[in-house]
mmCIF file of C-alpha atoms in Angstrom:
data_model
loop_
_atom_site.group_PDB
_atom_site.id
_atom_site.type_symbol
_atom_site.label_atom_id
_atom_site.label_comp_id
_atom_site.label_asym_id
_atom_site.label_seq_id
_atom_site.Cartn_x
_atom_site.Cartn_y
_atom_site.Cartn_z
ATOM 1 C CA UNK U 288 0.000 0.000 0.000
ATOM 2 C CA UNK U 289 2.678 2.521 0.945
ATOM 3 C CA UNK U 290 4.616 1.393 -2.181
ATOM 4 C CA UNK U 291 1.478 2.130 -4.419
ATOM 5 C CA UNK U 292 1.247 5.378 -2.648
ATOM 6 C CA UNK U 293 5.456 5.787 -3.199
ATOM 7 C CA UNK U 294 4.232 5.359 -7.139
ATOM 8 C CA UNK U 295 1.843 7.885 -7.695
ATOM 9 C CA UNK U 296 3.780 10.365 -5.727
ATOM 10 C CA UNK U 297 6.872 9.375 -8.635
ATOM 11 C CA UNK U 298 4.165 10.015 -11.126
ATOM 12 C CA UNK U 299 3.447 13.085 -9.751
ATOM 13 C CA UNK U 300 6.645 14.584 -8.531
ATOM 14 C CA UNK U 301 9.063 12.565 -11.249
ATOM 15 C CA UNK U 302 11.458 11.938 -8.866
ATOM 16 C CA UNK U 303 11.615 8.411 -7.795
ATOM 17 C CA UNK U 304 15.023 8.349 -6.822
ATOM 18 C CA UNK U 305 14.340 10.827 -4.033
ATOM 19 C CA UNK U 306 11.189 8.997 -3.262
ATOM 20 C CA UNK U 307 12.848 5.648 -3.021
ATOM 21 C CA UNK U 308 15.850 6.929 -0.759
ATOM 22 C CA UNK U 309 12.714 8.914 1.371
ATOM 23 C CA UNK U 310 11.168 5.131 1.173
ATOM 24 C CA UNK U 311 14.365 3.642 2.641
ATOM 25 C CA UNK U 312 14.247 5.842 5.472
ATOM 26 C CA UNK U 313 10.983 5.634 6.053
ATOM 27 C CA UNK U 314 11.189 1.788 6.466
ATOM 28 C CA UNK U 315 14.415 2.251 8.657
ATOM 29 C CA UNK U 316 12.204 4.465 11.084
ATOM 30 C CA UNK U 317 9.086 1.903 11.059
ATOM 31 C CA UNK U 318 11.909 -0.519 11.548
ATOM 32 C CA UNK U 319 13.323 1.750 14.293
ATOM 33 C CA UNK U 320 9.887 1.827 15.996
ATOM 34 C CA UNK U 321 8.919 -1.949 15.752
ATOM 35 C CA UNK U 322 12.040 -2.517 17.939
ATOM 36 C CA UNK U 323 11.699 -0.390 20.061
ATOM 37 C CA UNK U 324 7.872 -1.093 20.247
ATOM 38 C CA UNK U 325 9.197 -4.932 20.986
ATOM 39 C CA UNK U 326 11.676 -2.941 23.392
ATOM 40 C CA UNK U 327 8.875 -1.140 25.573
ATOM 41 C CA UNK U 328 6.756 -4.250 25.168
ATOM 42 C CA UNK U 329 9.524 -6.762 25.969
ATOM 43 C CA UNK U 330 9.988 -4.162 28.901
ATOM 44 C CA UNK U 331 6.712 -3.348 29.799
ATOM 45 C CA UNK U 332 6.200 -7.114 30.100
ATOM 46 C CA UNK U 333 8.889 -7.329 32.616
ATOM 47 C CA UNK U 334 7.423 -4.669 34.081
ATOM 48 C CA UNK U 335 4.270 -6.792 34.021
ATOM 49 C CA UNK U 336 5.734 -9.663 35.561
ATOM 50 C CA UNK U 337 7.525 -7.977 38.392
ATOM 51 C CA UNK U 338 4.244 -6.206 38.931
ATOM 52 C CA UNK U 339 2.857 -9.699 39.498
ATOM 53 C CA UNK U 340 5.255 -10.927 41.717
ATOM 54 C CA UNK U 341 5.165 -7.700 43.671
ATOM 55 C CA UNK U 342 1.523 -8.186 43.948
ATOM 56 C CA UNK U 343 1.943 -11.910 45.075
ATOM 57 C CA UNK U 344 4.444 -10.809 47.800
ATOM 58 C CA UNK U 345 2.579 -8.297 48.958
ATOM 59 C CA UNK U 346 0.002 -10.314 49.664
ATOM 60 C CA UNK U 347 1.578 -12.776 51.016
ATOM 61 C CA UNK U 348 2.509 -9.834 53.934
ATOM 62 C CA UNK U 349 -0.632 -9.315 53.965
ATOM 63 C CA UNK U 350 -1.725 -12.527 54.597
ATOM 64 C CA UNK U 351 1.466 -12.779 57.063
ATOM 65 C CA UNK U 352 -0.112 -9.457 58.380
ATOM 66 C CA UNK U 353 -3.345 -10.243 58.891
ATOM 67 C CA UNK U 354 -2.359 -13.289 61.139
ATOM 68 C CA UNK U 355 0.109 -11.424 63.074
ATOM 69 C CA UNK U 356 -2.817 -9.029 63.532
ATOM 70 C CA UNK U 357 -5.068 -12.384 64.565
ATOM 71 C CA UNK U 358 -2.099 -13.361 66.884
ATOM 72 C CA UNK U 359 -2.247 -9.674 68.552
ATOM 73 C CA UNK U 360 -6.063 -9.654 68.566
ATOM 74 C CA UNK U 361 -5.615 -13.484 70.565
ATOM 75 C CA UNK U 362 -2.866 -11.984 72.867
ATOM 76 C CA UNK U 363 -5.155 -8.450 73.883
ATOM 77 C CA UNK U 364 -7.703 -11.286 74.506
ATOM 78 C CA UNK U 365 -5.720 -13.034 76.237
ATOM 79 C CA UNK U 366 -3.916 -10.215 78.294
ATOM 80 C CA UNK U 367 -7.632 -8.893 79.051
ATOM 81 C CA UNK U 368 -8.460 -12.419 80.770
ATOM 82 C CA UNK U 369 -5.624 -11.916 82.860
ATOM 83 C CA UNK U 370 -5.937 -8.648 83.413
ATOM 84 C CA UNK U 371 -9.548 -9.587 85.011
ATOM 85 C CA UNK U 372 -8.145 -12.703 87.205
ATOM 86 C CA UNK U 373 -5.556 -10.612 88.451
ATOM 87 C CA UNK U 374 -8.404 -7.709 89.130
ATOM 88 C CA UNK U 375 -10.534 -10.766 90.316
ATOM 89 C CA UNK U 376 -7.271 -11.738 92.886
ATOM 90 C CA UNK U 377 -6.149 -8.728 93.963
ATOM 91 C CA UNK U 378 -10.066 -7.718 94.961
ATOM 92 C CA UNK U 379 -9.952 -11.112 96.682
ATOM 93 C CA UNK U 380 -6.746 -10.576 98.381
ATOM 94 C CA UNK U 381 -8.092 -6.952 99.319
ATOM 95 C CA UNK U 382 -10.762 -8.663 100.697
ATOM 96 C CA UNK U 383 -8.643 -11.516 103.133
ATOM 97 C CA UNK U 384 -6.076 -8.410 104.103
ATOM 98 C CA UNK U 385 -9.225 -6.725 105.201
ATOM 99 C CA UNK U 386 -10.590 -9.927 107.128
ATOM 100 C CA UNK U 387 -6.825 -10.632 108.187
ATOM 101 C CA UNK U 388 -7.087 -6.714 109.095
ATOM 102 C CA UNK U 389 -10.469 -7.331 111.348
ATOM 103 C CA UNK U 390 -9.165 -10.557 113.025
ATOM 104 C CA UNK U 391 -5.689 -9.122 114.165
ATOM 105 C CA UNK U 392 -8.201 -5.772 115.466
ATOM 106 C CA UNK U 393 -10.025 -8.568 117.601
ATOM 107 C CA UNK U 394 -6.969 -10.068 118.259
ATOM 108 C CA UNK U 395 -5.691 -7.021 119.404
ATOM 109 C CA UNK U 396 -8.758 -6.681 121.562
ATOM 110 C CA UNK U 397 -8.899 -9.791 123.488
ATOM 111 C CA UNK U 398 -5.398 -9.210 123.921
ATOM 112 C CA UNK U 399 -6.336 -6.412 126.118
ATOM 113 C CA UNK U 400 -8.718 -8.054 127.768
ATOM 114 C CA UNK U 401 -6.305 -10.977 128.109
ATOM 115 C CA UNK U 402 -4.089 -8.376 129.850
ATOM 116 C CA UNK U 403 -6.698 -6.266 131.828
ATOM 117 C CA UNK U 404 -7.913 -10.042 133.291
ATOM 118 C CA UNK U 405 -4.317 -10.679 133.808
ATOM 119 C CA UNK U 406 -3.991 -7.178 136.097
ATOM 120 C CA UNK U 407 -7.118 -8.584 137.487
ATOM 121 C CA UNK U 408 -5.699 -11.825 138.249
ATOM 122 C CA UNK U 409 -2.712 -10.529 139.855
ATOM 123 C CA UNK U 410 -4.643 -8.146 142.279
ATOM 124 C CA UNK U 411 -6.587 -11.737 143.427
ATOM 125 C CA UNK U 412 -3.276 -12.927 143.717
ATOM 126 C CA UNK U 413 -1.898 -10.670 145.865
ATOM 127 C CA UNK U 414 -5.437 -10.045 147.673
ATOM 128 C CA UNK U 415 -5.435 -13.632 148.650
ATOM 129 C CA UNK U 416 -1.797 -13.488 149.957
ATOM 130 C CA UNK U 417 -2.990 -11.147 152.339
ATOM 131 C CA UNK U 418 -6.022 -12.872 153.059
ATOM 132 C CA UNK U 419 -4.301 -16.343 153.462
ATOM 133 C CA UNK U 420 -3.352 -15.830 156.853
ATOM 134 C CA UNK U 421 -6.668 -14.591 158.072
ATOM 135 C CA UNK U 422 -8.231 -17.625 156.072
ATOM 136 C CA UNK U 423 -5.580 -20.510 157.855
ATOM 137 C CA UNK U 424 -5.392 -18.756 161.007
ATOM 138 C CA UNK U 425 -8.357 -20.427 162.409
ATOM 139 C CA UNK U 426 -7.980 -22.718 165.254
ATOM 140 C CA UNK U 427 -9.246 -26.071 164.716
ATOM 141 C CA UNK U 428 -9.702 -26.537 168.700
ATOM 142 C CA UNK U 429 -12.828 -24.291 168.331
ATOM 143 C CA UNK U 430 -14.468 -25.788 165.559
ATOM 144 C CA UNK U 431 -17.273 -23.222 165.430
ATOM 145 C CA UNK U 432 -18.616 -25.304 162.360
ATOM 146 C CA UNK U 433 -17.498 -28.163 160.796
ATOM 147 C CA UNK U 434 -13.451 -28.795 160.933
ATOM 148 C CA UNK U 435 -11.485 -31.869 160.040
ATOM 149 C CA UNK U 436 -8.283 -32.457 161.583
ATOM 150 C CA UNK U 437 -5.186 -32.101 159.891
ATOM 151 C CA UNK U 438 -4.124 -36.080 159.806
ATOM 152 C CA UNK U 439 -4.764 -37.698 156.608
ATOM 153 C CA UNK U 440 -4.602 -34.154 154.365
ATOM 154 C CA UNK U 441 -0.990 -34.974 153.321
ATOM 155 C CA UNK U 442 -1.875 -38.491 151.535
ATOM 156 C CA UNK U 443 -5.229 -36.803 150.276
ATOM 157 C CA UNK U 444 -3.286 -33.797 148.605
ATOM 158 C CA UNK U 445 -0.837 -36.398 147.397
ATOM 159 C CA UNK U 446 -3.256 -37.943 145.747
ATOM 160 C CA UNK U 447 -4.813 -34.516 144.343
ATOM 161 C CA UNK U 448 -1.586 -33.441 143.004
ATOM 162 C CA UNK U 449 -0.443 -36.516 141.255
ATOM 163 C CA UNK U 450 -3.765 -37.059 139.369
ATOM 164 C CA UNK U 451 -5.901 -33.770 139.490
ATOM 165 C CA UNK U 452 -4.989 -30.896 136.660
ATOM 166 C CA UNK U 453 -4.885 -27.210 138.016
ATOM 167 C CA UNK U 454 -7.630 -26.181 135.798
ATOM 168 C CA UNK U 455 -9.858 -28.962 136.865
ATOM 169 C CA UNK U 456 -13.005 -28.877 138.730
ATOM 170 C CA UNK U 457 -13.334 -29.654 142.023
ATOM 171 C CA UNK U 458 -16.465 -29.946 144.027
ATOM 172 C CA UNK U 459 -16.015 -29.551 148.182
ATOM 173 C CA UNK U 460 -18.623 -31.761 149.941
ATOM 174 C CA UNK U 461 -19.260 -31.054 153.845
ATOM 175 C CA UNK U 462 -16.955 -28.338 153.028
ATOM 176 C CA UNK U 463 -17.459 -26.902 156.809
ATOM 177 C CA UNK U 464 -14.658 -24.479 157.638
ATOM 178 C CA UNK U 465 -13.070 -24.772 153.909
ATOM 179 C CA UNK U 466 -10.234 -26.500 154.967
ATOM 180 C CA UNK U 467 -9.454 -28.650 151.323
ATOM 181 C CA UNK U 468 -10.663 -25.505 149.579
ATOM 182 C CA UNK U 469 -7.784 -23.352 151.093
ATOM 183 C CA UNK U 470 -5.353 -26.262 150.539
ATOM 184 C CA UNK U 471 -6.392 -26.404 147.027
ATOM 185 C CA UNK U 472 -6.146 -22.590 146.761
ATOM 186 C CA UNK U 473 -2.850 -22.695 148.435
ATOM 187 C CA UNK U 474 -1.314 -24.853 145.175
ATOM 188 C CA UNK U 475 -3.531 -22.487 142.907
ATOM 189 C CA UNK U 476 -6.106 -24.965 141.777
ATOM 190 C CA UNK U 477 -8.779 -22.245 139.772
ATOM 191 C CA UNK U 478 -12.310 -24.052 139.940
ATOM 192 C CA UNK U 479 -12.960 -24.792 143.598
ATOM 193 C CA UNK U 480 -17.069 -25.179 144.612
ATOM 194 C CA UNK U 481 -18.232 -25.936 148.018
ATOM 195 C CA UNK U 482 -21.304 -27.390 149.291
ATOM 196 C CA UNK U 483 -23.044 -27.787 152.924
ATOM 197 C CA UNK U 484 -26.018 -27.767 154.705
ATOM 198 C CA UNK U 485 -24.977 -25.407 157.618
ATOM 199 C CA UNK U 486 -24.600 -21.749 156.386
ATOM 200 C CA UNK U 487 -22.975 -19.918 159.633
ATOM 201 C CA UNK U 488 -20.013 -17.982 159.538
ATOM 202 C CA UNK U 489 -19.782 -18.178 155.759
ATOM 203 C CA UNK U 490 -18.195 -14.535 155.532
ATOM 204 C CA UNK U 491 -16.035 -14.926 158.355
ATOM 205 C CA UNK U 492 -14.251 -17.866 157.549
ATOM 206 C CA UNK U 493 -13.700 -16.097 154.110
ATOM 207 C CA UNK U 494 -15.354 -19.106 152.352
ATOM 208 C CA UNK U 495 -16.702 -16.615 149.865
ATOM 209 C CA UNK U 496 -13.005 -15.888 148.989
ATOM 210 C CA UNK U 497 -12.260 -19.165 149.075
ATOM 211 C CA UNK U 498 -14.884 -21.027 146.506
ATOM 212 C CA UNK U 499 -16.225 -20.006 143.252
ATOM 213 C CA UNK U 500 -19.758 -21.319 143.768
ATOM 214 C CA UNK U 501 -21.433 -21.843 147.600
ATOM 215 C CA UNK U 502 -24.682 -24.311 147.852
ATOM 216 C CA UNK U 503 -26.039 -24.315 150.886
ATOM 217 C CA UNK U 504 -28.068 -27.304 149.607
ATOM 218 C CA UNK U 505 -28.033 -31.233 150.894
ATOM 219 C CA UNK U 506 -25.888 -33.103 148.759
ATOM 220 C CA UNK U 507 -28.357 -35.670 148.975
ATOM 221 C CA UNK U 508 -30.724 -33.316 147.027
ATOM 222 C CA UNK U 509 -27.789 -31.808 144.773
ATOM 223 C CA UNK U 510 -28.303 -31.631 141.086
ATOM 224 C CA UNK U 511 -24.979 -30.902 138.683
ATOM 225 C CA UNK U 512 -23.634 -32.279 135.221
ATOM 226 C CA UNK U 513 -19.744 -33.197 136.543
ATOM 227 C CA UNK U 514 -17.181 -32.365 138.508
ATOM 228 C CA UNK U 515 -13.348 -34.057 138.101
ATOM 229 C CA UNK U 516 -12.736 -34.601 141.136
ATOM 230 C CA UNK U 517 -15.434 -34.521 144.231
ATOM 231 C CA UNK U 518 -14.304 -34.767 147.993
ATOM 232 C CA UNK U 519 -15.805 -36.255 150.523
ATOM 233 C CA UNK U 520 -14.504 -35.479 153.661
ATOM 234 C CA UNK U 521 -15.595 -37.012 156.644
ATOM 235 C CA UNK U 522 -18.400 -36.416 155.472
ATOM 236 C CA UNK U 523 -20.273 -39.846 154.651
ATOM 237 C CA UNK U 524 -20.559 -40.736 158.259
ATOM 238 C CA UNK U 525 -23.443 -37.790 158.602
ATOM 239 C CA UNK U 526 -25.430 -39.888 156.497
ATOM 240 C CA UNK U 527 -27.796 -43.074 156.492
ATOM 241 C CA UNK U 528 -26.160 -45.759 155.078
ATOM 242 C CA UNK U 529 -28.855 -46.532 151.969
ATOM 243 C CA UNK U 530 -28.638 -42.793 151.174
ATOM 244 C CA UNK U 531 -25.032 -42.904 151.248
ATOM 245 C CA UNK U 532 -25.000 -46.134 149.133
ATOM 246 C CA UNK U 533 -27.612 -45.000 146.741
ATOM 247 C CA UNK U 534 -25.635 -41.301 146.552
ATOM 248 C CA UNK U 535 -22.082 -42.709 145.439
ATOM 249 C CA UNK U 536 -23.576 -45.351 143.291
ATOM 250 C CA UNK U 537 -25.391 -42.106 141.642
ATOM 251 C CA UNK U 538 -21.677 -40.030 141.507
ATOM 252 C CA UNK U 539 -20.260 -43.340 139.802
ATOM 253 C CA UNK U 540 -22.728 -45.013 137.999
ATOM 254 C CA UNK U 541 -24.054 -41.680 136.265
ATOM 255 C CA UNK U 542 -20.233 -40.618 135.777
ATOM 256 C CA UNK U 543 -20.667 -37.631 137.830
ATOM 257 C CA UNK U 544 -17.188 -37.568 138.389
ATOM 258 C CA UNK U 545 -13.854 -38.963 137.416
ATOM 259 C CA UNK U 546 -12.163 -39.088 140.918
ATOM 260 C CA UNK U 547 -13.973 -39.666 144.400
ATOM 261 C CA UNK U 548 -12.392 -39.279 148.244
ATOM 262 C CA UNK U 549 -13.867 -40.469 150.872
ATOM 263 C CA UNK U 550 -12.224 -39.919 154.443
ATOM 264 C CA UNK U 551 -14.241 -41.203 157.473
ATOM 265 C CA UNK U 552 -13.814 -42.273 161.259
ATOM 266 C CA UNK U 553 -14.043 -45.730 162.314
ATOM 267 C CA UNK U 554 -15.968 -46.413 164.947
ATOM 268 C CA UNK U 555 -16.698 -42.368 165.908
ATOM 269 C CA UNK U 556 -20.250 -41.494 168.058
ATOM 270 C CA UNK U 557 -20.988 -37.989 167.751
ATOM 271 C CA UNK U 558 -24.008 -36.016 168.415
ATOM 272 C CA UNK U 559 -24.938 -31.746 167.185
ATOM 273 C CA UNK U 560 -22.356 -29.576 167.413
ATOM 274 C CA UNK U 561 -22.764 -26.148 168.377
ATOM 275 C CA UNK U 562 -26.134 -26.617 167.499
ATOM 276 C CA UNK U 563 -25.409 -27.991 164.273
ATOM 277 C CA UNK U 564 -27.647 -31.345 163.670
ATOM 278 C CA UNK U 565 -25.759 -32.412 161.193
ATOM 279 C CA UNK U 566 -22.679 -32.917 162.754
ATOM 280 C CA UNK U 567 -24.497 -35.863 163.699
ATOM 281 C CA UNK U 568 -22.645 -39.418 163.022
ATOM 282 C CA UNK U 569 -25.243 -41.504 161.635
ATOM 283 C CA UNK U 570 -22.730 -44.144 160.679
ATOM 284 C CA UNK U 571 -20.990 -44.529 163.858
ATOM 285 C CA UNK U 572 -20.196 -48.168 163.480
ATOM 286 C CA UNK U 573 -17.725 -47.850 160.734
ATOM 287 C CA UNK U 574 -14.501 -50.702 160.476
ATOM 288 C CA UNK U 575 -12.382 -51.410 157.709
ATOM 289 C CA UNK U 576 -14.872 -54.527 157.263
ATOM 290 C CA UNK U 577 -17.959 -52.373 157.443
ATOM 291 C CA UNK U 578 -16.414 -50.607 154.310
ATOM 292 C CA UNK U 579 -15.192 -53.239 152.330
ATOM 293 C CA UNK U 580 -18.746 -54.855 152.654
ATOM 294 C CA UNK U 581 -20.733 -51.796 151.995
ATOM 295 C CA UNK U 582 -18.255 -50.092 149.836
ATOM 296 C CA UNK U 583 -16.045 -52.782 147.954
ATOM 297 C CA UNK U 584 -15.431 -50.231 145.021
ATOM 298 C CA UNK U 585 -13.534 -48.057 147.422
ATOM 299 C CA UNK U 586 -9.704 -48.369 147.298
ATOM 300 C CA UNK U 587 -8.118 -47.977 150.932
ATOM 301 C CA UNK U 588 -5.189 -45.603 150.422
ATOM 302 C CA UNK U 589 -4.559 -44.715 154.056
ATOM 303 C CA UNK U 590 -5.397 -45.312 157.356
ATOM 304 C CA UNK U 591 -4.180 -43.355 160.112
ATOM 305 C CA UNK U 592 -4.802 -42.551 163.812
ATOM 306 C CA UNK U 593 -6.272 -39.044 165.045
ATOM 307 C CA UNK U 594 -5.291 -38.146 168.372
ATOM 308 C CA UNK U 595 -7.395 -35.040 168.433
ATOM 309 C CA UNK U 596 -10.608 -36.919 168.827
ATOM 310 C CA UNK U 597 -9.208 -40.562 169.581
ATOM 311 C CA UNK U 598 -10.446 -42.302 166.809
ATOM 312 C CA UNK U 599 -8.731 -43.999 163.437
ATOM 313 C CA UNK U 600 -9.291 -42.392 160.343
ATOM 314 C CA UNK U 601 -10.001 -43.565 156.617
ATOM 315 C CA UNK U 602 -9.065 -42.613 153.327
ATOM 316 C CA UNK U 603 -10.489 -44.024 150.124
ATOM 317 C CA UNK U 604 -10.277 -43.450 146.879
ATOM 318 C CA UNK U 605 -12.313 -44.291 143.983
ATOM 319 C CA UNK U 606 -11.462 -43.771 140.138
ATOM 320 C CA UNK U 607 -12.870 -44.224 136.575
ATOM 321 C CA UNK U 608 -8.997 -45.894 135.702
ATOM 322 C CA UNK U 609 -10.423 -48.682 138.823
ATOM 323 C CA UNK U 610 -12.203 -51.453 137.619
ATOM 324 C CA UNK U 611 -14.671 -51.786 140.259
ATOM 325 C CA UNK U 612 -17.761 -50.147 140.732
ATOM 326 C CA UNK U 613 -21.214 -50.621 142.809
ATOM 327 C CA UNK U 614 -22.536 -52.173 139.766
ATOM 328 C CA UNK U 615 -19.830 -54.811 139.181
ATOM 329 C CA UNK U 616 -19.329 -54.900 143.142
ATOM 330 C CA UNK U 617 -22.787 -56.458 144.158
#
């Protein structure tokens, strides 16, 4: 087409010659051009390619991205469940400070009372040194109530010492002039109760010093849930023989204590004393037979005369640890 054109321009012009050599260069330039069309091509197809793999790489960052950003979003999730169990623990432990707070407050406070009963204590203390001498100082030759002699106290204090606990309780039957409750005091034994029938000179024997608890009550008629140990002394012989039978069988048999003494006179008449009926002896026949007949689950520990009144003297013990009793005795 161009070379038809090339013709009828020679026609026209008459100069083929310069219309040939324009025709060369013509076909040099379209020559030109198709290689470096090819060129850009060739390069824009490069371009293409690299484009491509650009595109692929970037997404596979974002790809990579987007699970680093999942990873993140799983680790804030994560961190914000901790976040609450710590804020869950350190409420709690805000909390057990506080209780720990209140307990070492009441702590604190019974500590004080601790030490304001301790003060307390130690004014007793020294109030009953002073008193003791007023309390021991009575004569025993006067006997303005009931007074046991002083033979036989060593074995029965013994006996207290080696199996009674300080903090025990201890019930005083027939407890007359206190005489066991101001030994017991005297070696600082805390829960001392008394009961007797006769209620003169209460005050001035200082038996309200001396006791926690006074019943003026027959122990025949006595109602109480236990004692450790309960003493008898000389004390059974003021009493009918059935009641006394029926009245230790009741102290054992109901487990009213875990320890019993029992001191009494053998053989020993006695009628009132300063008008006191029930100084009476109405077991005035009493041997070591009598006892053992009567009485087998008593265990003799001592026996002992008294000069003061002329008369021997008994001491018996009785235990849970024994393996008699009035049951198993009959």
């Amino acid at each position: 087409m161009i070379k038809e054109l090339i013709k009828k321009q020679i026609k026209k012009t008459g100069t083929y010659r310069e219309v040939e050599i324009e025709t060369q260069k013509l076909e040099k330039q379209i020559q030109t051009l198709d290689q470096v069309r090819q060129t850009q091509i060739t390069a824009l197809e490069k371009q293409l390619e690299t484009s491509k793999n650009d595109k692929n790489k970037l997404n596979n960052q974002i790809e990579t991205l987007q699970k680093d950003k999942n990873k993140l979003n799983n680790q804030i999730e994560t961190l914000q469940k901790d976040k609450n169990k710590l804020n869950n623990q350190i409420e709690t432990l805000q909390k057990d400070k506080n209780k720990l707070n209140n307990q070492i407050e009441t702590l604190q406070k019974d500590k004080n009372k601790l030490n304001n009963q301790m003060q307390t204590l130690q004014k007793d203390k020294q109030a009953l040194k002073k008193e003791r001498p007023r309390l021991l100082g009575y004569s025993m030759k006067s006997r303005p109530r009931g007074v046991s002699a002083d033979v036989g106290k060593p074995v029965i204090l013994k006996y207290i010492l080696e199996n009674i606990k300080k903090n025990q309780k201890v019930l005083d039957v027939g407890f007359g002039s206190g005489v066991y409750g101001k030994l017991l005091r005297t070696f600082y034994y805390r829960y001392v109760d008394g009961i007797d029938v006769f209620d003169k000179h209460l005050e001035e024997f200082g038996l309200d010093l001396i006791y926690d608890n006074i019943y003026i009550e027959n122990i025949l008629e006595f109602e109480f849930e236990f004692y450790d140990l309960i003493i008898m002394g000389d004390v059974l012989e003021h009493i009918e023989l059935e009641a006394a039978k029926k009245l230790l069988t009741k102290f054992i048999e109901e487990k009213k204590c875990d320890h019993l003494i029992v001191s009494i006179p053998f053989e020993s008449e006695q009628g009132d004393v300063h008008e006191n009926v029930h100084e009476i002896h109405l077991q005035d026949n009493v041997t070591a037979k009598y006892m053992e007949k009567h009485y087998p689950y008593l265990d003799l520990i001592d026996l002992y005369y008294n000069s003061e009144l002329g008369n021997i003297k008994a001491v018996y013990i009785w235990n849970k640890d024994l393996k008699t009793n009035p049951t198993s005795s009959c």
